[in-house]
Every structure is written in C-alpha cells, then in structure tokens.
Amino acid sequence: MSLWQYANPVKFLALSARVQPYVWAAAVICVAVGLIWGFFGTPEDARQGATVKIIYLHVPAALMAINAWFMMLIASLIWLIRRHHVSALAAKAAAPVGIVMTVIALITGALWGQPMWGTWWAWDPRLTSFLILFLFYLGYIALWEAVEDPDTAADLTSVLCLVGSVFAVLSRYAVKFWNQGLHQGTSVPVATGGRTVADVFFYPLLVSMVGFGLLFVALVIYRTGTEIRLRRTAALLARAGREV
C-alpha cells in the first residue's frame, strides 16, 4: 500500500480518526512532563538565573515555527506537482499553528532577551528573519482568505510558500551565516551532534521539543480533517443550490 492512498480524503479521515487519540495523548503527556520538569525540576543557571527556564517554551516553539513552514513547503510542492487536495488543505491547516508558534517564540524571546541584552528587541539577523517569517505566515493566511476559488488559492499560496522558505532557512541558520548579532548560537545543533546545554537542562528540553512536535502533528491532523469537511460541505451546498 502506498502513502499516496491517503491523498484520498475518505482514507485520510479514516486514518486520522484512528491515530488522533494516541497522538493527542502523547503530545499532552510530553508537553506537560517537559514543562513541569523544566520549570520546577531544574536549577537556576549560574549566569542567567531563573530566566534560563524560558528555554523550555522558546526553543520548542521556535523549532516548530520553522519546521511548520517546511512542512507547508513539502505539502505545497505535492499540490503543485500531483494536485492532491489533501496536501493543499494540510498546508492551509498548518499555517495558523505555525503562526501561533512564531508568536510564542517572538514573545518568549523578548522576555528572555530583555534581562540578558538589556532590550526587548534588536535587529539581529535571526530575530529579523524570524519577524519576516511571521509576516509571511500572515500573508499566507490572508491569501487563502482573499481568493474565492480554492484551487487558485492553493496555487498562489504554494508559490508564496516557496518564496517564504528562504526566510525559514534564514531563521534556522542565520547565526551561521552572520557572526554579528546578539542571539546566541544553536543550543542543540543536530547536524553536528554537539550541544551547548548541560544535561540537567537538556533532557527536559528534549521532552518539551518532542511534545511540541507531537502537538503540531495532532493539531495539523485535526485541522486538515476540518478543512476537508468544510470543503465537502461547501461542495454539497453549491450542488444543492444549482439543483434548486
């Protein structure tokens, strides 16, 4: 059986109904354990004090804000190449989740940066690219709402997603592209296998990151199912209107 079978809305809905309870349960458990462990079960940092505990919200949210856009990019490419409606609706469903993650990352970053840098905001390469990514999220959502024909909206938003991916990459790797800036380097550089976070902070952070990832998956599955049902309802209403 091929994964492409789930491009069929009926099969996708059937699969999502089976897996959603498990994904939601795992997401809630991991997020709760990660945040409680991080906020209440770890010591204060020698230099940053209790402020360091913002990491358990900031890093997972920032990670998912970027990865959500990459997921939208993949879904958009599938739509442009294979014209599978579920992929276009999945990209649409992921955008509001991604923008919420982006807002959480920006707010927690400001709360963390103020005591560390002495300012709520700096035009740092990573911060600036992240703000632009937020604006692309806004534009993507607005474009879906502005275009009435769903296929045309999917085409236009897919192109916008391709353009916005540049800033998603910059948000992820800005500290590698430019040496200047206040933002610290990546705390958990997966590519190199190294990290700058002590074990006592790293393990609850890892649990929180897994939890946010599962939460994103659960929300996207749920919202994609909702978009499919809305599309089906609109088609039925249009057909009934023509028959009348």
mmCIF file of C-alpha atoms in Angstrom:
data_model
loop_
_atom_site.group_PDB
_atom_site.id
_atom_site.type_symbol
_atom_site.label_atom_id
_atom_site.label_comp_id
_atom_site.label_asym_id
_atom_site.label_seq_id
_atom_site.Cartn_x
_atom_site.Cartn_y
_atom_site.Cartn_z
ATOM 1 C CA MET A 1 0.000 0.000 0.000
ATOM 2 C CA SER A 2 1.340 3.427 -0.946
ATOM 3 C CA LEU A 3 1.300 6.560 1.183
ATOM 4 C CA TRP A 4 -0.389 8.281 -1.747
ATOM 5 C CA GLN A 5 -3.588 6.408 -0.921
ATOM 6 C CA TYR A 6 -4.100 8.865 1.933
ATOM 7 C CA ALA A 7 -4.435 11.646 -0.617
ATOM 8 C CA ASN A 8 -7.960 10.281 -0.797
ATOM 9 C CA PRO A 9 -9.949 12.399 1.698
ATOM 10 C CA VAL A 10 -12.035 9.438 2.882
ATOM 11 C CA LYS A 11 -8.974 7.334 3.650
ATOM 12 C CA PHE A 12 -7.227 10.277 5.293
ATOM 13 C CA LEU A 13 -10.203 10.901 7.585
ATOM 14 C CA ALA A 14 -10.372 7.217 8.486
ATOM 15 C CA LEU A 15 -6.665 7.121 9.326
ATOM 16 C CA SER A 16 -6.755 10.367 11.297
ATOM 17 C CA ALA A 17 -9.689 9.110 13.370
ATOM 18 C CA ARG A 18 -7.606 6.094 14.396
ATOM 19 C CA VAL A 19 -4.323 7.842 15.196
ATOM 20 C CA GLN A 20 -5.507 11.147 16.669
ATOM 21 C CA PRO A 21 -6.262 9.888 20.210
ATOM 22 C CA TYR A 22 -2.772 8.403 20.540
ATOM 23 C CA VAL A 23 -1.014 11.462 19.126
ATOM 24 C CA TRP A 24 -3.010 13.812 21.379
ATOM 25 C CA ALA A 25 -2.292 11.684 24.452
ATOM 26 C CA ALA A 26 1.440 11.513 23.702
ATOM 27 C CA ALA A 27 1.562 15.260 22.969
ATOM 28 C CA VAL A 28 -0.178 16.264 26.202
ATOM 29 C CA ILE A 29 1.979 13.931 28.295
ATOM 30 C CA CYS A 30 5.269 15.085 26.738
ATOM 31 C CA VAL A 31 4.423 18.811 26.874
ATOM 32 C CA ALA A 32 3.251 18.543 30.481
ATOM 33 C CA VAL A 33 6.266 16.498 31.588
ATOM 34 C CA GLY A 34 8.734 18.686 29.698
ATOM 35 C CA LEU A 35 7.393 21.991 31.019
ATOM 36 C CA ILE A 36 6.838 20.847 34.602
ATOM 37 C CA TRP A 37 10.238 19.150 34.726
ATOM 38 C CA GLY A 38 11.902 22.162 33.140
ATOM 39 C CA PHE A 39 10.262 24.893 35.214
ATOM 40 C CA PHE A 40 10.177 23.133 38.578
ATOM 41 C CA GLY A 41 12.740 20.345 38.393
ATOM 42 C CA THR A 42 15.847 22.150 37.144
ATOM 43 C CA PRO A 43 18.160 24.593 38.954
ATOM 44 C CA GLU A 44 18.758 28.213 38.065
ATOM 45 C CA ASP A 45 21.602 28.906 35.670
ATOM 46 C CA ALA A 46 24.781 30.404 37.140
ATOM 47 C CA ARG A 47 24.708 33.348 34.704
ATOM 48 C CA GLN A 48 21.094 33.662 33.592
ATOM 49 C CA GLY A 49 19.319 32.711 36.810
ATOM 50 C CA ALA A 50 15.682 31.600 36.552
ATOM 51 C CA THR A 51 15.386 33.358 33.170
ATOM 52 C CA VAL A 52 17.003 30.365 31.501
ATOM 53 C CA LYS A 53 13.815 28.359 32.057
ATOM 54 C CA ILE A 54 12.148 30.273 29.230
ATOM 55 C CA ILE A 55 14.146 27.892 27.035
ATOM 56 C CA TYR A 56 11.505 25.183 27.552
ATOM 57 C CA LEU A 57 8.937 27.302 25.729
ATOM 58 C CA HIS A 58 11.108 29.389 23.436
ATOM 59 C CA VAL A 59 13.232 26.727 21.764
ATOM 60 C CA PRO A 60 10.429 24.195 21.036
ATOM 61 C CA ALA A 61 8.126 26.949 19.756
ATOM 62 C CA ALA A 62 10.837 28.425 17.520
ATOM 63 C CA LEU A 63 11.731 24.980 16.212
ATOM 64 C CA MET A 64 8.126 24.205 15.316
ATOM 65 C CA ALA A 65 7.544 27.653 13.798
ATOM 66 C CA ILE A 66 10.319 26.959 11.289
ATOM 67 C CA ASN A 67 9.531 23.283 10.725
ATOM 68 C CA ALA A 68 5.838 24.096 10.226
ATOM 69 C CA TRP A 69 6.785 26.254 7.258
ATOM 70 C CA PHE A 70 8.947 23.465 5.837
ATOM 71 C CA MET A 71 6.023 21.050 6.230
ATOM 72 C CA MET A 72 3.847 23.562 4.369
ATOM 73 C CA LEU A 73 6.526 23.762 1.670
ATOM 74 C CA ILE A 74 6.508 19.987 1.144
ATOM 75 C CA ALA A 75 2.709 19.879 1.082
ATOM 76 C CA SER A 76 2.634 22.798 -1.370
ATOM 77 C CA LEU A 77 5.110 21.084 -3.697
ATOM 78 C CA ILE A 78 2.967 17.933 -3.641
ATOM 79 C CA TRP A 79 -0.040 20.039 -4.585
ATOM 80 C CA LEU A 80 1.795 21.781 -7.440
ATOM 81 C CA ILE A 81 3.198 18.509 -8.806
ATOM 82 C CA ARG A 82 0.475 15.935 -8.130
ATOM 83 C CA ARG A 83 -2.605 18.107 -7.451
ATOM 84 C CA HIS A 84 -3.636 16.219 -4.316
ATOM 85 C CA HIS A 85 -6.205 18.351 -2.495
ATOM 86 C CA VAL A 86 -5.415 16.862 0.918
ATOM 87 C CA SER A 87 -1.848 18.164 0.676
ATOM 88 C CA ALA A 88 -3.043 21.698 -0.103
ATOM 89 C CA LEU A 89 -5.514 21.568 2.778
ATOM 90 C CA ALA A 90 -2.811 20.218 5.094
ATOM 91 C CA ALA A 91 -0.611 23.204 4.251
ATOM 92 C CA LYS A 92 -3.539 25.537 4.891
ATOM 93 C CA ALA A 93 -4.251 23.781 8.189
ATOM 94 C CA ALA A 94 -0.636 24.074 9.347
ATOM 95 C CA ALA A 95 -0.355 27.839 8.820
ATOM 96 C CA PRO A 96 -2.373 29.011 11.876
ATOM 97 C CA VAL A 97 -0.478 26.534 14.066
ATOM 98 C CA GLY A 98 2.817 27.791 12.680
ATOM 99 C CA ILE A 99 1.979 31.445 13.226
ATOM 100 C CA VAL A 100 0.977 30.757 16.857
ATOM 101 C CA MET A 101 4.318 29.026 17.391
ATOM 102 C CA THR A 102 6.061 32.011 15.807
ATOM 103 C CA VAL A 103 4.265 34.443 18.127
ATOM 104 C CA ILE A 104 5.180 32.328 21.164
ATOM 105 C CA ALA A 105 8.817 32.271 20.038
ATOM 106 C CA LEU A 106 8.906 36.052 19.475
ATOM 107 C CA ILE A 107 7.270 36.867 22.820
ATOM 108 C CA THR A 108 9.354 34.437 24.867
ATOM 109 C CA GLY A 109 12.451 35.607 23.015
ATOM 110 C CA ALA A 110 11.708 39.199 24.050
ATOM 111 C CA LEU A 111 11.104 38.134 27.650
ATOM 112 C CA TRP A 112 14.381 36.227 27.637
ATOM 113 C CA GLY A 113 16.335 38.877 25.775
ATOM 114 C CA GLN A 114 15.399 41.875 27.920
ATOM 115 C CA PRO A 115 17.284 40.835 31.080
ATOM 116 C CA MET A 116 20.131 39.288 29.054
ATOM 117 C CA TRP A 117 20.645 42.004 26.435
ATOM 118 C CA GLY A 118 19.029 44.981 28.161
ATOM 119 C CA THR A 119 16.482 45.400 25.351
ATOM 120 C CA TRP A 120 13.235 43.767 24.277
ATOM 121 C CA TRP A 121 14.215 43.752 20.621
ATOM 122 C CA ALA A 122 17.318 44.033 18.475
ATOM 123 C CA TRP A 123 17.618 43.930 14.699
ATOM 124 C CA ASP A 124 19.656 40.789 14.992
ATOM 125 C CA PRO A 125 19.853 38.607 11.821
ATOM 126 C CA ARG A 126 17.929 35.718 13.373
ATOM 127 C CA LEU A 127 15.325 37.942 15.059
ATOM 128 C CA THR A 128 14.776 39.953 11.884
ATOM 129 C CA SER A 129 14.398 36.877 9.680
ATOM 130 C CA PHE A 130 12.004 35.395 12.237
ATOM 131 C CA LEU A 131 9.881 38.543 12.160
ATOM 132 C CA ILE A 132 9.771 38.386 8.359
ATOM 133 C CA LEU A 133 8.734 34.732 8.600
ATOM 134 C CA PHE A 134 5.856 35.852 10.842
ATOM 135 C CA LEU A 135 4.788 38.350 8.159
ATOM 136 C CA PHE A 136 4.883 35.591 5.546
ATOM 137 C CA TYR A 137 2.614 33.497 7.743
ATOM 138 C CA LEU A 138 0.189 36.429 7.899
ATOM 139 C CA GLY A 139 0.335 36.883 4.139
ATOM 140 C CA TYR A 140 -0.169 33.168 3.514
ATOM 141 C CA ILE A 141 -3.279 33.010 5.712
ATOM 142 C CA ALA A 142 -4.655 36.253 4.245
ATOM 143 C CA LEU A 143 -4.139 34.987 0.682
ATOM 144 C CA TRP A 144 -6.144 31.840 1.384
ATOM 145 C CA GLU A 145 -8.991 34.009 2.678
ATOM 146 C CA ALA A 146 -8.803 36.550 -0.141
ATOM 147 C CA VAL A 147 -9.105 34.141 -3.097
ATOM 148 C CA GLU A 148 -12.505 32.532 -3.564
ATOM 149 C CA ASP A 149 -11.572 29.682 -5.910
ATOM 150 C CA PRO A 150 -9.902 27.009 -3.737
ATOM 151 C CA ASP A 151 -7.601 25.648 -6.461
ATOM 152 C CA THR A 152 -6.413 29.133 -7.410
ATOM 153 C CA ALA A 153 -5.848 29.924 -3.739
ATOM 154 C CA ALA A 154 -3.842 26.712 -3.349
ATOM 155 C CA ASP A 155 -1.700 27.635 -6.383
ATOM 156 C CA LEU A 156 -0.969 31.169 -5.186
ATOM 157 C CA THR A 157 -0.279 30.201 -1.582
ATOM 158 C CA SER A 158 2.032 27.416 -2.753
ATOM 159 C CA VAL A 159 4.121 29.932 -4.694
ATOM 160 C CA LEU A 160 4.163 32.240 -1.651
ATOM 161 C CA CYS A 161 5.290 29.290 0.466
ATOM 162 C CA LEU A 162 8.217 28.690 -1.880
ATOM 163 C CA VAL A 163 9.330 32.315 -1.539
ATOM 164 C CA GLY A 164 8.866 32.357 2.229
ATOM 165 C CA SER A 165 11.019 29.261 2.599
ATOM 166 C CA VAL A 166 14.072 31.469 2.095
ATOM 167 C CA PHE A 167 13.299 33.229 5.359
ATOM 168 C CA ALA A 168 12.523 29.948 7.091
ATOM 169 C CA VAL A 169 16.056 28.839 6.194
ATOM 170 C CA LEU A 170 17.472 32.171 7.352
ATOM 171 C CA SER A 171 15.571 31.875 10.648
ATOM 172 C CA ARG A 172 17.131 28.461 11.175
ATOM 173 C CA TYR A 173 20.689 29.198 10.091
ATOM 174 C CA ALA A 174 21.107 32.979 10.458
ATOM 175 C CA VAL A 175 23.637 32.611 13.279
ATOM 176 C CA LYS A 176 25.770 30.531 10.924
ATOM 177 C CA PHE A 177 25.505 32.984 8.027
ATOM 178 C CA TRP A 178 26.382 36.071 10.069
ATOM 179 C CA ASN A 179 28.737 36.340 13.028
ATOM 180 C CA GLN A 180 27.304 39.620 14.242
ATOM 181 C CA GLY A 181 24.160 39.756 16.332
ATOM 182 C CA LEU A 182 23.109 39.287 19.918
ATOM 183 C CA HIS A 183 21.369 35.952 19.526
ATOM 184 C CA GLN A 184 23.369 33.006 20.793
ATOM 185 C CA GLY A 185 24.243 30.022 18.642
ATOM 186 C CA THR A 186 22.030 26.954 18.294
ATOM 187 C CA SER A 187 21.593 25.219 21.638
ATOM 188 C CA VAL A 188 21.051 21.771 20.130
ATOM 189 C CA PRO A 189 22.932 21.544 16.796
ATOM 190 C CA VAL A 190 21.504 18.300 15.478
ATOM 191 C CA ALA A 191 23.732 18.202 12.397
ATOM 192 C CA THR A 192 26.956 18.137 14.418
ATOM 193 C CA GLY A 193 25.617 16.107 17.312
ATOM 194 C CA GLY A 194 27.028 18.576 19.827
ATOM 195 C CA ARG A 195 25.199 20.895 22.196
ATOM 196 C CA THR A 196 25.849 23.841 24.474
ATOM 197 C CA VAL A 197 23.201 22.945 27.076
ATOM 198 C CA ALA A 198 24.074 20.985 30.225
ATOM 199 C CA ASP A 199 22.360 17.629 30.719
ATOM 200 C CA VAL A 200 20.249 18.931 33.597
ATOM 201 C CA PHE A 201 18.625 21.412 31.195
ATOM 202 C CA PHE A 202 18.877 19.357 28.014
ATOM 203 C CA TYR A 203 16.745 16.326 28.899
ATOM 204 C CA PRO A 204 13.587 18.236 29.918
ATOM 205 C CA LEU A 205 14.159 20.464 26.879
ATOM 206 C CA LEU A 206 14.269 17.377 24.668
ATOM 207 C CA VAL A 207 10.993 16.098 26.149
ATOM 208 C CA SER A 208 9.402 19.511 25.595
ATOM 209 C CA MET A 209 10.622 19.601 21.982
ATOM 210 C CA VAL A 210 9.148 16.157 21.315
ATOM 211 C CA GLY A 211 5.901 17.284 22.950
ATOM 212 C CA PHE A 212 5.647 20.407 20.808
ATOM 213 C CA GLY A 213 6.344 18.308 17.708
ATOM 214 C CA LEU A 214 3.578 15.864 18.596
ATOM 215 C CA LEU A 215 1.254 18.752 19.431
ATOM 216 C CA PHE A 216 1.900 20.240 15.997
ATOM 217 C CA VAL A 217 1.152 16.897 14.317
ATOM 218 C CA ALA A 218 -2.051 16.462 16.329
ATOM 219 C CA LEU A 219 -3.275 19.974 15.530
ATOM 220 C CA VAL A 220 -2.479 19.671 11.816
ATOM 221 C CA ILE A 221 -4.251 16.313 11.535
ATOM 222 C CA TYR A 222 -7.289 17.723 13.327
ATOM 223 C CA ARG A 223 -7.365 20.938 11.295
ATOM 224 C CA THR A 224 -6.820 19.093 7.998
ATOM 225 C CA GLY A 225 -9.836 16.918 8.751
ATOM 226 C CA THR A 226 -11.829 20.060 9.499
ATOM 227 C CA GLU A 227 -10.754 21.660 6.212
ATOM 228 C CA ILE A 228 -11.758 18.521 4.293
ATOM 229 C CA ARG A 229 -15.213 18.537 5.899
ATOM 230 C CA LEU A 230 -15.631 22.260 5.205
ATOM 231 C CA ARG A 231 -14.674 21.731 1.556
ATOM 232 C CA ARG A 232 -17.118 18.828 1.295
ATOM 233 C CA THR A 233 -19.898 20.868 2.925
ATOM 234 C CA ALA A 234 -19.302 23.783 0.569
ATOM 235 C CA ALA A 235 -19.459 21.434 -2.439
ATOM 236 C CA LEU A 236 -22.742 19.905 -1.222
ATOM 237 C CA LEU A 237 -24.274 23.338 -0.623
ATOM 238 C CA ALA A 238 -23.198 24.506 -4.076
ATOM 239 C CA ARG A 239 -24.681 21.399 -5.662
ATOM 240 C CA ALA A 240 -27.933 21.857 -3.749
ATOM 241 C CA GLY A 241 -28.079 25.480 -4.858
ATOM 242 C CA ARG A 242 -27.678 24.514 -8.513
ATOM 243 C CA GLU A 243 -30.376 21.839 -8.215
ATOM 244 C CA VAL A 244 -32.796 24.309 -6.671
#
